[in-house]
CSV table of C-alpha atoms in Angstrom, one decimal:
chain,number,residue,atom,x,y,z
A,1,MET,CA,-12.1,-1.5,-13.4
A,2,SER,CA,-11.4,2.0,-12.6
A,3,HIS,CA,-10.6,0.3,-8.9
A,4,HIS,CA,-7.9,-1.9,-11.1
A,5,ASN,CA,-6.9,1.2,-13.7
A,6,ASP,CA,-6.4,3.3,-9.9
A,7,LEU,CA,-4.0,1.0,-8.4
A,8,MET,CA,-2.1,0.9,-11.5
A,9,ARG,CA,-1.5,4.8,-11.3
A,10,GLY,CA,-1.0,5.1,-7.3
A,11,ILE,CA,1.6,2.1,-7.6
A,12,ASN,CA,3.0,3.8,-10.7
A,13,ARG,CA,4.5,6.0,-8.5
A,14,ARG,CA,5.0,4.3,-5.4
A,15,VAL,CA,8.6,3.7,-4.5
A,16,PHE,CA,8.4,-0.1,-2.6
A,17,SER,CA,8.7,-0.8,1.7
A,18,ALA,CA,9.0,-3.4,2.7
A,19,ASP,CA,5.8,-2.6,4.2
A,20,SER,CA,4.0,-2.1,1.5
A,21,GLY,CA,6.0,-3.5,-1.8
A,22,ALA,CA,5.2,-7.1,-1.9
A,23,THR,CA,1.3,-6.3,-0.1
A,24,GLU,CA,0.1,-4.0,-3.5
A,25,LEU,CA,1.8,-6.2,-6.2
A,26,LEU,CA,-0.7,-8.9,-4.8
A,27,HIS,CA,-3.4,-7.5,-4.3
A,28,VAL,CA,-3.0,-6.1,-8.1
A,29,LEU,CA,-2.4,-9.2,-9.1
A,30,LEU,CA,-5.2,-10.2,-7.6
A,31,SER,CA,-7.2,-8.1,-8.5
A,32,ARG,CA,-7.8,-9.2,-12.0
A,33,PRO,CA,-8.0,-12.8,-13.6
A,34,THR,CA,-4.7,-11.9,-16.5
A,35,GLU,CA,-6.8,-12.9,-19.7
A,36,PHE,CA,-4.1,-15.9,-21.2
A,37,GLN,CA,-5.7,-19.3,-20.1
A,38,THR,CA,-3.4,-21.6,-19.2
A,39,HIS,CA,-5.8,-24.2,-19.3
A,40,SER,CA,-3.7,-26.2,-17.4
A,41,GLU,CA,-4.4,-27.3,-13.2
A,42,GLU,CA,-1.1,-27.2,-11.6
A,43,TYR,CA,-0.6,-23.4,-12.9
A,44,GLN,CA,-2.6,-19.6,-13.7
A,45,PHE,CA,-0.4,-16.8,-15.1
A,46,LEU,CA,-1.3,-13.5,-13.2
A,47,GLY,CA,-0.8,-10.2,-14.6
A,48,ASN,CA,0.5,-9.6,-18.1
A,49,ALA,CA,1.7,-12.9,-17.7
A,50,VAL,CA,1.9,-14.6,-21.5
A,51,ARG,CA,2.5,-18.4,-22.2
A,52,SER,CA,5.3,-18.8,-24.1
A,53,GLU,CA,8.4,-20.5,-26.0
A,54,LYS,CA,10.4,-17.4,-25.1
A,55,PRO,CA,9.4,-16.2,-21.3
A,56,ALA,CA,11.9,-13.0,-21.2
A,57,THR,CA,9.3,-11.1,-23.8
A,58,ALA,CA,6.3,-12.7,-22.6
A,59,ASN,CA,5.1,-8.7,-21.8
A,60,THR,CA,2.7,-6.3,-22.8
A,61,SER,CA,3.2,-3.0,-22.6
A,62,ALA,CA,-1.2,-1.8,-22.2
A,63,ASP,CA,0.0,-0.5,-18.9
A,64,PRO,CA,2.1,2.1,-17.6
A,65,ILE,CA,3.9,-0.7,-15.4
A,66,ASP,CA,4.2,-3.3,-16.4
A,67,TYR,CA,3.2,-6.2,-13.6
A,68,GLN,CA,2.5,-10.3,-14.0
A,69,GLY,CA,3.4,-13.7,-12.0
A,70,ILE,CA,1.8,-17.2,-11.9
A,71,GLN,CA,-0.2,-19.0,-9.2
A,72,ILE,CA,1.5,-22.2,-8.5
A,73,LYS,CA,0.7,-24.6,-6.7
A,74,ASP,CA,1.1,-22.6,-3.1
A,75,TRP,CA,2.6,-20.4,-4.3
A,76,VAL,CA,1.5,-16.7,-6.0
A,77,ILE,CA,5.5,-15.4,-7.7
A,78,GLY,CA,4.9,-11.9,-9.0
A,79,SER,CA,7.2,-8.6,-9.8
A,80,ASN,CA,6.4,-5.6,-10.6
A,81,LYS,CA,8.6,-3.5,-13.7
A,82,SER,CA,8.2,1.0,-13.9
A,83,HIS,CA,10.1,3.1,-15.2
A,84,ILE,CA,13.3,4.8,-13.3
A,85,THR,CA,12.3,6.8,-10.2
A,86,PRO,CA,11.2,10.5,-10.8
A,87,VAL,CA,13.7,12.6,-9.7
A,88,ASP,CA,11.2,14.2,-7.1
A,89,LEU,CA,11.1,10.7,-5.8
A,90,LEU,CA,14.5,9.8,-5.1
A,91,GLU,CA,14.6,13.0,-1.9
A,92,LYS,CA,12.2,9.5,-0.4
A,93,ILE,CA,14.6,7.6,-1.3
A,94,GLY,CA,17.4,8.3,0.2
A,95,ALA,CA,16.8,9.6,3.7
A,96,GLU,CA,15.2,5.8,3.8
A,97,ALA,CA,18.8,4.2,3.1
A,98,ASN,CA,20.4,7.5,4.1
A,99,LEU,CA,23.1,8.4,1.3
A,100,THR,CA,22.6,10.3,-2.1
A,101,PRO,CA,20.8,7.7,-3.6
A,102,PRO,CA,23.0,5.7,-7.3
A,103,GLU,CA,22.1,8.0,-10.8
A,104,MET,CA,18.9,4.6,-11.5
A,105,VAL,CA,17.2,3.0,-9.0
A,106,PHE,CA,14.2,1.4,-9.7
A,107,GLY,CA,11.9,1.9,-6.7
A,108,GLY,CA,8.8,0.8,-8.1
A,109,ASN,CA,10.9,-2.1,-8.9
A,110,GLN,CA,10.0,-5.8,-6.8
A,111,LEU,CA,10.3,-9.6,-6.8
A,112,MET,CA,7.7,-11.4,-4.7
A,113,PHE,CA,7.4,-15.0,-3.7
A,114,PHE,CA,4.3,-15.6,-1.1
A,115,HIS,CA,3.6,-19.2,0.3
A,116,VAL,CA,-0.3,-19.0,1.2
A,117,PRO,CA,-0.9,-21.3,3.3
A,118,SER,CA,2.4,-20.5,5.6
A,119,GLY,CA,2.7,-16.2,5.1
A,120,LEU,CA,6.3,-16.7,4.4
A,121,CYS,CA,6.5,-13.8,1.7
A,122,TYR,CA,10.0,-13.0,-0.3
A,123,ASN,CA,10.4,-10.1,-1.7
A,124,PHE,CA,13.7,-8.2,-3.3
A,125,LEU,CA,13.3,-3.9,-2.9
A,126,ALA,CA,15.7,-1.0,-4.5
A,127,VAL,CA,14.7,0.6,-1.2
A,128,ASP,CA,15.1,-2.3,1.1
A,129,ALA,CA,18.7,-3.7,-0.9
A,130,LEU,CA,20.2,0.9,-0.6
A,131,LYS,CA,19.6,0.3,3.0
A,132,CYS,CA,22.3,-2.3,3.2
A,133,VAL,CA,24.6,-0.5,1.1
A,134,HIS,CA,26.7,1.9,4.8
A,135,PHE,CA,30.5,1.3,6.5
A,136,ALA,CA,29.0,1.0,9.3
A,137,ALA,CA,27.2,-1.8,8.2
A,138,GLN,CA,30.2,-4.3,7.5
A,139,LYS,CA,31.9,-3.7,10.4
A,140,SER,CA,34.3,-6.6,9.5
A,141,LYS,CA,35.5,-5.9,6.7
A,142,ASN,CA,36.3,-1.7,8.3
A,143,GLU,CA,40.3,-2.5,6.7
A,144,THR,CA,39.3,-3.5,3.3
A,145,GLN,CA,36.0,-0.7,3.4
A,146,LYS,CA,39.1,1.9,4.0
A,147,GLN,CA,41.8,0.4,1.6
A,148,LEU,CA,38.4,0.4,-1.0
A,149,LYS,CA,38.3,4.0,-0.1
A,150,VAL,CA,42.4,5.2,-0.4
A,151,ALA,CA,42.2,3.3,-3.8
A,152,ILE,CA,38.9,5.5,-4.9
A,153,ALA,CA,41.2,8.7,-3.7
A,154,LYS,CA,43.4,7.3,-5.2
A,155,GLN,CA,42.1,6.6,-9.4
A,156,ARG,CA,41.1,10.9,-8.7
A,157,SER,CA,44.6,12.5,-8.7
A,158,THR,CA,48.3,11.6,-9.2
A,159,ASN,CA,49.4,12.4,-5.3
A,160,ASP,CA,50.2,9.0,-3.9
A,161,GLN,CA,50.1,10.3,-0.6
A,162,VAL,CA,46.5,9.9,-0.4
A,163,LYS,CA,44.3,10.2,2.4
A,164,GLU,CA,41.2,8.1,3.0
A,165,LEU,CA,38.4,9.1,1.3
A,166,ASP,CA,35.0,11.5,4.2
A,167,ILE,CA,32.0,9.8,2.9
A,168,PRO,CA,29.7,8.3,5.2
A,169,TYR,CA,28.7,5.3,2.8
A,170,ASP,CA,30.0,3.5,0.4
A,171,TRP,CA,28.8,5.7,-2.6
A,172,THR,CA,30.5,2.2,-5.1
A,173,TYR,CA,26.3,1.4,-3.9
A,174,THR,CA,27.9,-2.4,-2.4
A,175,THR,CA,25.2,-4.6,-0.8
A,176,GLU,CA,24.8,-7.3,0.9
A,177,TYR,CA,21.2,-7.9,0.2
A,178,ARG,CA,19.4,-11.1,0.3
A,179,GLY,CA,16.4,-10.1,0.3
A,180,THR,CA,13.5,-9.2,2.3
A,181,LEU,CA,11.8,-11.4,4.1
A,182,SER,CA,8.3,-11.7,6.6
A,183,LYS,CA,5.0,-12.9,7.7
A,184,LEU,CA,1.5,-12.0,6.5
A,185,ALA,CA,-1.2,-12.6,6.8
A,186,SER,CA,-4.9,-11.8,5.3
A,187,SER,CA,-7.8,-10.2,6.7
A,188,ASN,CA,-11.1,-9.7,3.9
A,189,GLY,CA,-8.6,-10.3,1.1
A,190,VAL,CA,-6.2,-7.2,2.1
A,191,PHE,CA,-3.0,-8.6,3.1
A,192,ASN,CA,-1.4,-6.9,6.0
A,193,ARG,CA,2.8,-7.8,7.0
A,194,THR,CA,3.4,-8.9,11.0
A,195,ASP,CA,5.4,-8.9,14.1
A,196,GLN,CA,6.3,-12.9,13.0
A,197,GLN,CA,9.7,-13.9,12.4
A,198,VAL,CA,10.4,-15.6,9.3
A,199,GLN,CA,13.1,-19.4,11.1
A,200,ILE,CA,16.5,-19.4,9.2
A,201,GLU,CA,18.7,-22.2,10.4
A,202,ALA,CA,22.0,-23.4,8.6
A,203,THR,CA,22.4,-26.3,6.9
A,204,LYS,CA,25.0,-28.3,5.1
A,205,GLU,CA,22.6,-28.6,2.5
A,206,ARG,CA,22.8,-27.8,-0.8
A,207,ILE,CA,21.5,-26.0,-3.9
A,208,ASP,CA,21.7,-29.3,-6.5
A,209,MET,CA,22.2,-28.3,-9.9
A,210,ASP,CA,22.5,-30.9,-11.8
A,211,LYS,CA,19.0,-30.9,-11.0
A,212,LEU,CA,18.7,-26.9,-12.6
A,213,LYS,CA,20.7,-27.8,-15.4
A,214,GLU,CA,17.6,-31.0,-16.3
A,215,ARG,CA,16.0,-30.4,-19.1
A,216,GLU,CA,12.5,-29.0,-17.9
A,217,PRO,CA,9.5,-26.4,-19.1
A,218,ILE,CA,10.0,-23.1,-17.4
A,219,LEU,CA,6.2,-22.4,-16.9
A,220,TRP,CA,7.2,-18.2,-16.2
A,221,PHE,CA,10.9,-16.0,-16.5
A,222,ASP,CA,11.5,-12.7,-15.2
A,223,ASP,CA,14.6,-10.1,-14.9
A,224,VAL,CA,14.3,-7.1,-12.1
A,225,ASN,CA,16.5,-3.9,-12.2
A,226,LEU,CA,17.0,-2.2,-9.0
A,227,TYR,CA,19.7,0.5,-9.0
A,228,GLU,CA,22.9,1.2,-11.5
A,229,ASP,CA,25.6,3.8,-11.3
A,230,GLU,CA,27.8,4.2,-13.0
A,231,LEU,CA,30.2,5.5,-10.7
A,232,HIS,CA,31.0,9.2,-11.8
A,233,ASP,CA,32.7,7.4,-14.9
A,234,HIS,CA,34.5,5.0,-13.4
A,235,GLY,CA,32.7,2.4,-13.9
A,236,ILE,CA,29.6,0.3,-13.1
A,237,SER,CA,27.8,-0.8,-9.6
A,238,ILE,CA,24.5,-2.5,-10.6
A,239,MET,CA,21.9,-5.1,-8.5
A,240,ASN,CA,19.1,-6.8,-10.3
A,241,VAL,CA,17.6,-10.7,-9.3
A,242,LYS,CA,16.2,-12.9,-11.8
A,243,VAL,CA,13.9,-15.7,-11.1
A,244,ARG,CA,12.2,-18.8,-13.4
A,245,VAL,CA,10.0,-20.8,-12.5
A,246,MET,CA,9.6,-24.5,-13.7
A,247,PRO,CA,7.1,-27.5,-12.3
A,248,SER,CA,9.2,-29.1,-9.6
A,249,GLY,CA,9.4,-25.2,-8.1
A,250,PHE,CA,11.9,-22.4,-8.4
A,251,TYR,CA,14.8,-20.8,-9.0
A,252,ILE,CA,16.8,-17.0,-7.5
A,253,LEU,CA,19.6,-15.2,-8.3
A,254,ALA,CA,19.9,-12.0,-6.7
A,255,ARG,CA,23.1,-10.5,-7.5
A,256,TYR,CA,24.8,-7.5,-7.4
A,257,TRP,CA,28.6,-7.0,-9.3
A,258,LEU,CA,31.2,-4.3,-9.5
A,259,ARG,CA,33.7,-2.8,-11.7
A,260,LEU,CA,35.2,-0.1,-10.2
A,261,ASP,CA,37.9,0.9,-12.6
A,262,ARG,CA,41.8,0.3,-12.9
A,263,VAL,CA,40.4,-0.7,-8.3
A,264,VAL,CA,38.1,-3.5,-7.7
A,265,LEU,CA,36.0,-6.2,-8.9
A,266,ARG,CA,32.9,-7.9,-7.3
A,267,VAL,CA,30.3,-10.1,-7.7
A,268,TYR,CA,27.8,-10.5,-4.1
A,269,GLU,CA,25.7,-13.4,-5.3
A,270,THR,CA,22.5,-14.9,-3.3
A,271,ARG,CA,20.9,-18.1,-5.4
A,272,ILE,CA,17.4,-19.1,-4.0
A,273,HIS,CA,16.7,-22.4,-4.9
A,274,HIS,CA,12.7,-24.8,-3.9
A,275,LEU,CA,11.6,-27.5,-4.5
A,276,PHE,CA,7.7,-27.1,-4.9
A,277,GLY,CA,6.7,-29.9,-1.3
A,278,ASN,CA,9.1,-29.3,0.6
A,279,GLU,CA,9.1,-27.4,3.8
A,280,TYR,CA,12.7,-24.6,3.1
A,281,LEU,CA,14.2,-22.8,0.9
A,282,LEU,CA,17.8,-23.4,0.6
A,283,ARG,CA,19.9,-19.4,0.1
A,284,GLU,CA,23.3,-19.4,-0.4
A,285,TYR,CA,25.3,-16.1,-0.5
A,286,SER,CA,28.5,-15.6,-1.5
A,287,ARG,CA,30.7,-12.6,-1.7
A,288,LYS,CA,34.1,-12.4,-4.0
A,289,GLU,CA,36.6,-9.9,-4.7
A,290,SER,CA,39.9,-8.9,-6.6
A,291,THR,CA,41.5,-6.0,-6.7
A,292,VAL,CA,42.2,-5.0,-10.5
A,293,GLU,CA,46.3,-5.5,-9.5
A,294,GLU,CA,45.4,-9.5,-7.8
A,295,LEU,CA,44.2,-11.3,-11.1
A,296,GLY,CA,46.9,-9.2,-12.7
A,297,GLU,CA,49.0,-11.4,-10.9
A,298,LYS,CA,47.2,-14.7,-12.0
A,299,GLY,CA,48.4,-14.1,-15.1
A,300,HIS,CA,43.8,-12.1,-16.3
A,301,SER,CA,43.6,-9.0,-18.2
A,302,LYS,CA,43.8,-6.3,-16.4
A,303,ASN,CA,41.9,-4.2,-19.5
A,304,MET,CA,38.7,-2.6,-18.6
A,305,THR,CA,36.5,-4.1,-21.9
A,306,ASP,CA,37.6,-7.2,-20.7
A,307,TYR,CA,35.4,-7.1,-17.6
A,308,ARG,CA,31.7,-5.7,-18.7
A,309,VAL,CA,29.9,-9.0,-18.8
A,310,VAL,CA,29.0,-10.3,-15.5
A,311,ASP,CA,28.6,-13.9,-16.6
A,312,GLN,CA,32.1,-13.3,-18.2
A,313,PHE,CA,35.2,-13.0,-15.0
A,314,HIS,CA,32.9,-14.1,-11.8
A,315,HIS,CA,34.8,-17.3,-11.7
A,316,LEU,CA,38.1,-15.0,-11.7
A,317,LEU,CA,37.2,-13.5,-8.3
A,318,THR,CA,38.3,-14.9,-5.0
A,319,LEU,CA,35.5,-16.3,-2.7
A,320,GLN,CA,35.9,-14.6,0.4
A,321,GLU,CA,32.8,-15.8,2.1
A,322,ALA,CA,29.3,-18.3,1.8
A,323,VAL,CA,27.3,-18.2,4.0
A,324,TYR,CA,24.8,-21.7,3.5
A,325,GLU,CA,20.4,-22.0,5.2
A,326,LYS,CA,17.5,-22.9,5.1
A,327,ILE,CA,14.4,-21.0,4.6
A,328,LEU,CA,11.8,-23.3,6.9
A,329,ILE,CA,8.0,-23.1,5.8
A,330,GLU,CA,5.5,-23.5,8.9
A,331,SER,CA,2.5,-23.2,7.8
A,332,GLU,CA,-0.6,-21.5,10.8
């Protein structure tokens, strides 16, 4: 138990990266069996997970960090959630991502999916999401980003002749992050990242939304925040990821969304669906964006109070890009 407590104290002070996140979470989840038994041969809860009719309340507060998960079929699926990263660790995040971090960063949070036979690991991390923020990383949309920076500057001035803001990164923290893929190997119970690449291919197959609408028990659910910023009181910028695990498979929604008041609305989504037994995961990425002016021209509200809940307006935005892929599971 003392070794377990040492692990937990260490994780509570960590900023997870691609190299450390999944390996440490797997170690913690598998180092102590859950106190709550499922009485099922199909799955087992891990960490603080508790079977509940309302999965969102399935937490305990005994540890300083909430870590939980489920082991089902060939998968270990889990998360860890802690407090906002303290100021003394934000400098480390800024150095890794090469930017000034958002107001609220959850560097100790992550959501992880590990396929035991193949070593495939898919996780979502705040630092990796922030590494995708830079203007330079979005060369295909340089003109759009330039217009955004000019629009931001105009909001700060009464002068219409405003030059582009001289900032090296997008301070709205817009990210095209779709998660972190890697391959892990285990030796004597210790997991390490390998140099193997995960294979991804384009596909015409689509996520079966009708299948996801079928009545099916939710065995485990979580909602993990990665970062948030109020843009100097000019709006909101949020990155988070949700998952639900059913007897048939799991479904992930990773979403970045932005409301820059009186300027623009954005929603970038990555949806992932896996049916247990299939040799692949389906991943659909979409990028939607509309200026407030464009929404007004279509007859929609220009009142910013109508755009505070993303689920109520994301369908109004113009689709800019859609990518459909298969992530292949290749067993050893």
